């Protein structure tokens, strides 16, 4: 009997296929990092992680064309998979893994959470989101009798904020503030840092933030046992630095590698950011969205 994934509600992937997807990603990631060649893992990354990874490798390739002299292979072990049942495409799943990039005990112990997605049968699984969390930060996911996870609809109405509204909401928060997001490093602290850096001697800085939530950048979430949700979403951030007459902009080698135009008096930096947040249910006594992790990378620059 043939099961049609575009019509039936079925697990997005088998556990064996999920493990294979993780292995293929790790092999490609290591090859690309060793050679500083974005082409070597371009078929295994997409979305926010893909944008950050590919731009970072492009910059490093320009500054270190012989490759990565300090390459150390990434190892992802002790994989646990949260696999939702879904209808239609794209499908996705979460890999919760231990990495060799930390210590395995104490406050420095972390795990890599990777969201894999694909748009159709026969296409490769690609990693779209990466978040690095401590074991205590990873919630318990709601599962059915067979162990399959429960995906959260993008327009879920029983959460304090629907996943689809997180990107626009975060962009608006960074500009105007508000009470949707709990205070912390990636919210109130970041806004305060921007205010501090907006007008430095000889250089003024302006910021523009945008939601990034279509196609491979779409938010995804899993229901937790307490009725909340762990949601991954992406945003784009622009930072325009303008130098006063006679002041020279400090342009790093990585920025130059991605820059178009010449930074005579202005440079606009473009970054992509991927976030992991806990979104409480509407009935929660603490209705604010809590940031668990945010990873951003430079993806472009324009001089003028």
mmCIF file of C-alpha atoms in Angstrom:
data_model
loop_
_atom_site.group_PDB
_atom_site.id
_atom_site.type_symbol
_atom_site.label_atom_id
_atom_site.label_comp_id
_atom_site.label_asym_id
_atom_site.label_seq_id
_atom_site.Cartn_x
_atom_site.Cartn_y
_atom_site.Cartn_z
ATOM 1 C CA UNK A 1 0.000 0.000 0.000
ATOM 2 C CA UNK A 2 1.320 3.442 -0.930
ATOM 3 C CA UNK A 3 0.992 6.217 1.646
ATOM 4 C CA UNK A 4 0.810 9.696 0.156
ATOM 5 C CA UNK A 5 2.606 12.217 2.376
ATOM 6 C CA UNK A 6 0.892 15.114 0.634
ATOM 7 C CA UNK A 7 -2.575 13.887 1.694
ATOM 8 C CA UNK A 8 -2.224 11.691 4.772
ATOM 9 C CA UNK A 9 -1.096 12.688 8.256
ATOM 10 C CA UNK A 10 2.065 10.647 8.695
ATOM 11 C CA UNK A 11 5.398 10.965 10.525
ATOM 12 C CA UNK A 12 7.589 13.386 8.593
ATOM 13 C CA UNK A 13 10.474 10.888 8.511
ATOM 14 C CA UNK A 14 11.464 7.520 9.938
ATOM 15 C CA UNK A 15 13.965 7.519 12.766
ATOM 16 C CA UNK A 16 16.485 5.723 10.546
ATOM 17 C CA UNK A 17 16.094 8.338 7.811
ATOM 18 C CA UNK A 18 16.461 11.125 10.370
ATOM 19 C CA UNK A 19 19.727 9.621 11.589
ATOM 20 C CA UNK A 20 20.960 9.357 7.998
ATOM 21 C CA UNK A 21 20.044 13.005 7.334
ATOM 22 C CA UNK A 22 22.037 14.081 10.397
ATOM 23 C CA UNK A 23 25.059 12.064 9.257
ATOM 24 C CA UNK A 24 24.934 13.498 5.727
ATOM 25 C CA UNK A 25 24.693 17.021 7.114
ATOM 26 C CA UNK A 26 27.680 16.499 9.423
ATOM 27 C CA UNK A 27 29.858 15.076 6.644
ATOM 28 C CA UNK A 28 29.010 17.960 4.308
ATOM 29 C CA UNK A 29 29.424 20.569 7.065
ATOM 30 C CA UNK A 30 32.903 19.284 7.912
ATOM 31 C CA UNK A 31 34.014 19.170 4.278
ATOM 32 C CA UNK A 32 32.849 22.751 3.727
ATOM 33 C CA UNK A 33 34.444 24.009 6.943
ATOM 34 C CA UNK A 34 37.759 22.313 6.199
ATOM 35 C CA UNK A 35 38.011 23.781 2.686
ATOM 36 C CA UNK A 36 36.112 27.025 3.398
ATOM 37 C CA UNK A 37 34.034 26.090 0.353
ATOM 38 C CA UNK A 38 30.298 26.862 0.564
ATOM 39 C CA UNK A 39 29.549 24.604 -2.409
ATOM 40 C CA UNK A 40 30.436 21.516 -0.371
ATOM 41 C CA UNK A 41 27.444 21.811 1.973
ATOM 42 C CA UNK A 42 25.067 24.033 -0.013
ATOM 43 C CA UNK A 43 22.780 21.044 -0.612
ATOM 44 C CA UNK A 44 22.531 20.263 3.115
ATOM 45 C CA UNK A 45 21.645 23.678 4.531
ATOM 46 C CA UNK A 46 18.785 26.064 3.822
ATOM 47 C CA UNK A 47 16.769 28.840 5.442
ATOM 48 C CA UNK A 48 18.358 30.900 8.195
ATOM 49 C CA UNK A 49 21.150 28.423 8.927
ATOM 50 C CA UNK A 50 21.886 28.158 5.214
ATOM 51 C CA UNK A 51 22.126 31.926 4.790
ATOM 52 C CA UNK A 52 24.473 32.269 7.765
ATOM 53 C CA UNK A 53 26.586 29.235 6.841
ATOM 54 C CA UNK A 54 26.987 30.044 3.157
ATOM 55 C CA UNK A 55 27.865 33.711 3.683
ATOM 56 C CA UNK A 56 30.311 32.853 6.453
ATOM 57 C CA UNK A 57 32.095 30.296 4.275
ATOM 58 C CA UNK A 58 32.190 32.728 1.347
ATOM 59 C CA UNK A 59 33.863 35.353 3.534
ATOM 60 C CA UNK A 60 36.368 32.870 4.967
ATOM 61 C CA UNK A 61 37.152 31.548 1.487
ATOM 62 C CA UNK A 62 38.058 35.076 0.416
ATOM 63 C CA UNK A 63 40.287 35.739 3.414
ATOM 64 C CA UNK A 64 41.754 32.193 3.681
ATOM 65 C CA UNK A 65 41.665 30.671 0.165
ATOM 66 C CA UNK A 66 43.825 27.718 1.255
ATOM 67 C CA UNK A 67 41.124 26.527 3.630
ATOM 68 C CA UNK A 68 40.691 26.355 7.383
ATOM 69 C CA UNK A 69 44.085 25.870 9.086
ATOM 70 C CA UNK A 70 42.446 25.174 12.438
ATOM 71 C CA UNK A 71 39.681 22.844 11.222
ATOM 72 C CA UNK A 72 38.442 20.412 13.836
ATOM 73 C CA UNK A 73 35.749 17.965 12.661
ATOM 74 C CA UNK A 74 32.325 18.489 14.175
ATOM 75 C CA UNK A 75 30.910 15.391 15.873
ATOM 76 C CA UNK A 76 27.196 15.128 16.630
ATOM 77 C CA UNK A 77 26.313 12.161 18.819
ATOM 78 C CA UNK A 78 23.612 10.924 21.223
ATOM 79 C CA UNK A 79 20.956 12.045 18.745
ATOM 80 C CA UNK A 80 17.353 12.229 19.900
ATOM 81 C CA UNK A 81 14.719 12.965 17.300
ATOM 82 C CA UNK A 82 11.421 14.801 17.727
ATOM 83 C CA UNK A 83 9.448 13.765 14.660
ATOM 84 C CA UNK A 84 6.022 15.335 14.115
ATOM 85 C CA UNK A 85 3.151 13.811 12.203
ATOM 86 C CA UNK A 86 2.268 16.076 9.291
ATOM 87 C CA UNK A 87 0.208 16.353 6.140
ATOM 88 C CA UNK A 88 1.620 17.884 2.962
ATOM 89 C CA UNK A 89 4.914 19.574 2.216
ATOM 90 C CA UNK A 90 7.301 20.835 3.407
ATOM 91 C CA UNK A 91 7.947 18.343 6.170
ATOM 92 C CA UNK A 92 10.431 18.789 8.997
ATOM 93 C CA UNK A 93 11.837 17.213 12.144
ATOM 94 C CA UNK A 94 14.104 18.169 15.053
ATOM 95 C CA UNK A 95 17.443 16.543 15.925
ATOM 96 C CA UNK A 96 18.634 17.103 19.515
ATOM 97 C CA UNK A 97 22.324 16.159 19.612
ATOM 98 C CA UNK A 98 25.417 16.297 21.739
ATOM 99 C CA UNK A 99 28.424 17.962 20.094
ATOM 100 C CA UNK A 100 32.152 17.920 20.647
ATOM 101 C CA UNK A 101 32.199 21.721 20.846
ATOM 102 C CA UNK A 102 31.696 21.878 24.610
ATOM 103 C CA UNK A 103 32.237 20.136 27.902
ATOM 104 C CA UNK A 104 29.879 17.277 28.703
ATOM 105 C CA UNK A 105 29.235 18.358 32.287
ATOM 106 C CA UNK A 106 28.765 21.505 34.292
ATOM 107 C CA UNK A 107 27.438 24.893 33.160
ATOM 108 C CA UNK A 108 29.237 24.671 29.792
ATOM 109 C CA UNK A 109 27.364 21.526 28.718
ATOM 110 C CA UNK A 110 25.226 22.265 25.656
ATOM 111 C CA UNK A 111 23.339 20.439 22.936
ATOM 112 C CA UNK A 112 22.852 21.318 19.270
ATOM 113 C CA UNK A 113 19.244 21.412 18.103
ATOM 114 C CA UNK A 114 18.887 21.225 14.324
ATOM 115 C CA UNK A 115 15.639 21.578 12.381
ATOM 116 C CA UNK A 116 15.719 19.616 9.118
ATOM 117 C CA UNK A 117 13.258 20.274 6.315
ATOM 118 C CA UNK A 118 12.534 19.143 2.769
ATOM 119 C CA UNK A 119 9.998 20.170 0.152
ATOM 120 C CA UNK A 120 9.120 16.829 -1.385
ATOM 121 C CA UNK A 121 9.750 13.094 -1.555
ATOM 122 C CA UNK A 122 13.147 12.235 -2.957
ATOM 123 C CA UNK A 123 14.673 15.594 -2.130
ATOM 124 C CA UNK A 124 17.526 15.844 0.401
ATOM 125 C CA UNK A 125 16.899 16.826 3.993
ATOM 126 C CA UNK A 126 18.443 20.238 4.709
ATOM 127 C CA UNK A 127 19.194 21.904 8.047
ATOM 128 C CA UNK A 128 17.253 25.178 8.304
ATOM 129 C CA UNK A 129 17.701 26.168 11.956
ATOM 130 C CA UNK A 130 20.397 25.666 14.572
ATOM 131 C CA UNK A 131 20.087 26.507 18.254
ATOM 132 C CA UNK A 132 22.539 25.665 21.022
ATOM 133 C CA UNK A 133 20.874 25.079 24.382
ATOM 134 C CA UNK A 134 21.798 23.698 27.755
ATOM 135 C CA UNK A 135 20.101 20.408 28.645
ATOM 136 C CA UNK A 136 17.930 22.210 31.209
ATOM 137 C CA UNK A 137 16.646 24.632 28.574
ATOM 138 C CA UNK A 138 15.266 21.899 26.325
ATOM 139 C CA UNK A 139 11.614 21.315 27.191
ATOM 140 C CA UNK A 140 9.813 17.997 27.262
ATOM 141 C CA UNK A 141 7.817 17.608 24.082
ATOM 142 C CA UNK A 142 4.260 16.355 23.892
ATOM 143 C CA UNK A 143 4.069 12.988 22.126
ATOM 144 C CA UNK A 144 1.355 10.531 21.190
ATOM 145 C CA UNK A 145 1.209 6.852 22.117
ATOM 146 C CA UNK A 146 3.658 6.003 19.329
ATOM 147 C CA UNK A 147 6.176 8.643 20.340
ATOM 148 C CA UNK A 148 5.475 11.104 17.514
ATOM 149 C CA UNK A 149 5.752 14.787 18.360
ATOM 150 C CA UNK A 150 2.985 17.360 17.913
ATOM 151 C CA UNK A 151 3.703 20.227 15.504
ATOM 152 C CA UNK A 152 2.326 23.677 16.298
ATOM 153 C CA UNK A 153 0.390 25.372 13.478
ATOM 154 C CA UNK A 154 1.859 28.674 12.324
ATOM 155 C CA UNK A 155 -1.404 30.421 13.221
ATOM 156 C CA UNK A 156 -2.008 28.599 16.534
ATOM 157 C CA UNK A 157 -4.536 30.609 18.532
ATOM 158 C CA UNK A 158 -3.981 28.934 21.911
ATOM 159 C CA UNK A 159 -0.507 30.419 22.386
ATOM 160 C CA UNK A 160 0.398 33.846 23.750
ATOM 161 C CA UNK A 161 1.820 34.620 20.280
ATOM 162 C CA UNK A 162 1.175 32.614 17.122
ATOM 163 C CA UNK A 163 4.434 31.372 15.531
ATOM 164 C CA UNK A 164 3.634 33.302 12.349
ATOM 165 C CA UNK A 165 3.540 36.551 14.363
ATOM 166 C CA UNK A 166 6.918 36.103 16.052
ATOM 167 C CA UNK A 167 9.054 37.517 13.236
ATOM 168 C CA UNK A 168 6.979 40.671 12.696
ATOM 169 C CA UNK A 169 6.542 41.015 16.454
ATOM 170 C CA UNK A 170 10.264 40.814 17.149
ATOM 171 C CA UNK A 171 11.065 43.370 14.437
ATOM 172 C CA UNK A 172 8.474 45.745 15.914
ATOM 173 C CA UNK A 173 9.769 45.124 19.446
ATOM 174 C CA UNK A 174 13.355 45.986 18.512
ATOM 175 C CA UNK A 175 12.134 49.312 17.130
ATOM 176 C CA UNK A 176 9.514 50.292 19.675
ATOM 177 C CA UNK A 177 9.796 47.992 22.686
ATOM 178 C CA UNK A 178 6.710 46.507 24.284
ATOM 179 C CA UNK A 179 5.714 43.697 26.584
ATOM 180 C CA UNK A 180 5.495 40.691 24.261
ATOM 181 C CA UNK A 181 9.047 39.467 24.879
ATOM 182 C CA UNK A 182 10.610 38.894 28.283
ATOM 183 C CA UNK A 183 13.637 40.984 29.217
ATOM 184 C CA UNK A 184 17.024 39.455 28.485
ATOM 185 C CA UNK A 185 20.132 39.363 26.327
ATOM 186 C CA UNK A 186 18.329 39.263 22.991
ATOM 187 C CA UNK A 187 15.536 41.685 23.864
ATOM 188 C CA UNK A 188 15.913 44.517 26.391
ATOM 189 C CA UNK A 189 19.719 44.212 26.554
ATOM 190 C CA UNK A 190 20.068 44.345 22.765
ATOM 191 C CA UNK A 191 17.799 47.392 22.524
ATOM 192 C CA UNK A 192 19.871 49.148 25.195
ATOM 193 C CA UNK A 193 23.101 48.288 23.387
ATOM 194 C CA UNK A 194 21.724 49.774 20.173
ATOM 195 C CA UNK A 195 20.806 53.001 21.922
ATOM 196 C CA UNK A 196 24.316 53.193 23.356
ATOM 197 C CA UNK A 197 25.961 52.643 19.960
ATOM 198 C CA UNK A 198 23.617 54.807 17.877
ATOM 199 C CA UNK A 199 25.779 57.924 18.227
ATOM 200 C CA UNK A 200 29.470 57.358 18.789
ATOM 201 C CA UNK A 201 32.097 60.027 18.129
ATOM 202 C CA UNK A 202 32.148 60.541 14.362
ATOM 203 C CA UNK A 203 29.832 57.647 13.489
ATOM 204 C CA UNK A 204 26.046 57.343 13.668
ATOM 205 C CA UNK A 205 24.246 54.024 13.354
ATOM 206 C CA UNK A 206 20.684 53.259 12.283
ATOM 207 C CA UNK A 207 18.886 49.931 12.473
ATOM 208 C CA UNK A 208 16.126 48.300 10.421
ATOM 209 C CA UNK A 209 14.660 44.906 11.344
ATOM 210 C CA UNK A 210 12.458 42.648 9.218
ATOM 211 C CA UNK A 211 10.586 39.402 9.587
ATOM 212 C CA UNK A 212 11.992 36.535 7.509
ATOM 213 C CA UNK A 213 9.263 33.948 7.415
ATOM 214 C CA UNK A 214 8.523 32.558 3.950
ATOM 215 C CA UNK A 215 9.479 29.256 2.325
ATOM 216 C CA UNK A 216 12.574 27.741 4.027
ATOM 217 C CA UNK A 217 12.550 30.591 6.582
ATOM 218 C CA UNK A 218 9.052 29.777 7.839
ATOM 219 C CA UNK A 219 8.724 29.353 11.616
ATOM 220 C CA UNK A 220 8.287 25.841 13.010
ATOM 221 C CA UNK A 221 7.304 24.741 16.478
ATOM 222 C CA UNK A 222 6.707 21.735 18.686
ATOM 223 C CA UNK A 223 4.148 21.462 21.465
ATOM 224 C CA UNK A 224 5.578 20.891 24.927
ATOM 225 C CA UNK A 225 4.037 18.761 27.663
ATOM 226 C CA UNK A 226 2.862 21.831 29.570
ATOM 227 C CA UNK A 227 0.932 23.204 26.584
ATOM 228 C CA UNK A 228 3.543 25.756 25.566
ATOM 229 C CA UNK A 229 5.641 25.572 22.398
ATOM 230 C CA UNK A 230 9.294 25.616 21.404
ATOM 231 C CA UNK A 231 9.390 27.718 18.241
ATOM 232 C CA UNK A 232 12.207 28.437 15.794
ATOM 233 C CA UNK A 233 11.920 31.587 13.679
ATOM 234 C CA UNK A 234 14.136 33.874 11.592
ATOM 235 C CA UNK A 235 14.647 37.607 11.107
ATOM 236 C CA UNK A 236 16.814 39.936 9.020
ATOM 237 C CA UNK A 237 18.636 42.924 10.495
ATOM 238 C CA UNK A 238 20.246 45.906 8.787
ATOM 239 C CA UNK A 239 22.804 48.162 10.463
ATOM 240 C CA UNK A 240 23.810 51.317 8.608
ATOM 241 C CA UNK A 241 26.927 53.101 9.836
ATOM 242 C CA UNK A 242 27.530 56.642 8.579
ATOM 243 C CA UNK A 243 30.824 58.406 9.186
ATOM 244 C CA UNK A 244 31.181 62.148 9.649
ATOM 245 C CA UNK A 245 33.423 64.089 7.281
ATOM 246 C CA UNK A 246 37.045 63.137 7.859
ATOM 247 C CA UNK A 247 36.202 59.992 9.867
ATOM 248 C CA UNK A 248 37.192 56.627 8.417
ATOM 249 C CA UNK A 249 34.930 53.587 8.730
ATOM 250 C CA UNK A 250 36.602 50.495 10.177
ATOM 251 C CA UNK A 251 35.763 47.695 7.724
ATOM 252 C CA UNK A 252 36.857 44.172 8.704
ATOM 253 C CA UNK A 253 38.186 41.637 6.203
ATOM 254 C CA UNK A 254 35.037 39.496 6.513
ATOM 255 C CA UNK A 255 32.847 42.512 5.748
ATOM 256 C CA UNK A 256 34.997 43.450 2.753
ATOM 257 C CA UNK A 257 34.665 39.902 1.417
ATOM 258 C CA UNK A 258 30.874 40.240 1.274
ATOM 259 C CA UNK A 259 30.657 43.930 0.383
ATOM 260 C CA UNK A 260 29.446 45.493 -2.823
ATOM 261 C CA UNK A 261 30.334 49.100 -3.593
ATOM 262 C CA UNK A 262 32.909 51.209 -1.767
ATOM 263 C CA UNK A 263 32.420 52.345 1.826
ATOM 264 C CA UNK A 264 33.411 55.982 1.378
ATOM 265 C CA UNK A 265 31.141 57.324 4.113
ATOM 266 C CA UNK A 266 28.482 54.653 4.681
ATOM 267 C CA UNK A 267 28.352 50.895 5.106
ATOM 268 C CA UNK A 268 25.160 48.887 5.515
ATOM 269 C CA UNK A 269 25.568 45.491 7.159
ATOM 270 C CA UNK A 270 22.965 42.784 6.585
ATOM 271 C CA UNK A 271 22.613 39.959 9.075
ATOM 272 C CA UNK A 272 20.310 36.955 9.325
ATOM 273 C CA UNK A 273 19.329 35.693 12.756
ATOM 274 C CA UNK A 274 17.651 32.475 13.874
ATOM 275 C CA UNK A 275 15.936 32.255 17.234
ATOM 276 C CA UNK A 276 14.644 29.539 19.547
ATOM 277 C CA UNK A 277 11.964 30.739 21.941
ATOM 278 C CA UNK A 278 9.496 29.323 24.417
ATOM 279 C CA UNK A 279 6.002 30.584 23.718
ATOM 280 C CA UNK A 280 3.591 30.041 26.623
ATOM 281 C CA UNK A 281 -0.029 29.110 26.262
ATOM 282 C CA UNK A 282 -2.625 31.838 26.579
ATOM 283 C CA UNK A 283 -3.552 30.495 30.009
ATOM 284 C CA UNK A 284 -0.011 30.792 31.350
ATOM 285 C CA UNK A 285 0.609 33.003 34.364
ATOM 286 C CA UNK A 286 3.749 34.220 32.564
ATOM 287 C CA UNK A 287 2.503 35.216 29.080
ATOM 288 C CA UNK A 288 5.770 36.593 27.688
ATOM 289 C CA UNK A 289 7.911 34.907 25.036
ATOM 290 C CA UNK A 290 11.277 33.795 26.454
ATOM 291 C CA UNK A 291 14.393 33.663 24.263
ATOM 292 C CA UNK A 292 16.493 30.540 24.718
ATOM 293 C CA UNK A 293 19.055 31.131 21.978
ATOM 294 C CA UNK A 294 19.804 33.429 19.061
ATOM 295 C CA UNK A 295 22.457 32.871 16.397
ATOM 296 C CA UNK A 296 23.161 35.529 13.794
ATOM 297 C CA UNK A 297 25.652 35.922 10.989
ATOM 298 C CA UNK A 298 26.704 38.563 8.491
ATOM 299 C CA UNK A 299 25.154 37.788 5.112
ATOM 300 C CA UNK A 300 25.908 40.924 3.097
ATOM 301 C CA UNK A 301 27.299 44.444 3.110
ATOM 302 C CA UNK A 302 26.970 47.494 0.882
ATOM 303 C CA UNK A 303 29.256 50.492 0.814
ATOM 304 C CA UNK A 304 28.423 53.995 -0.377
#
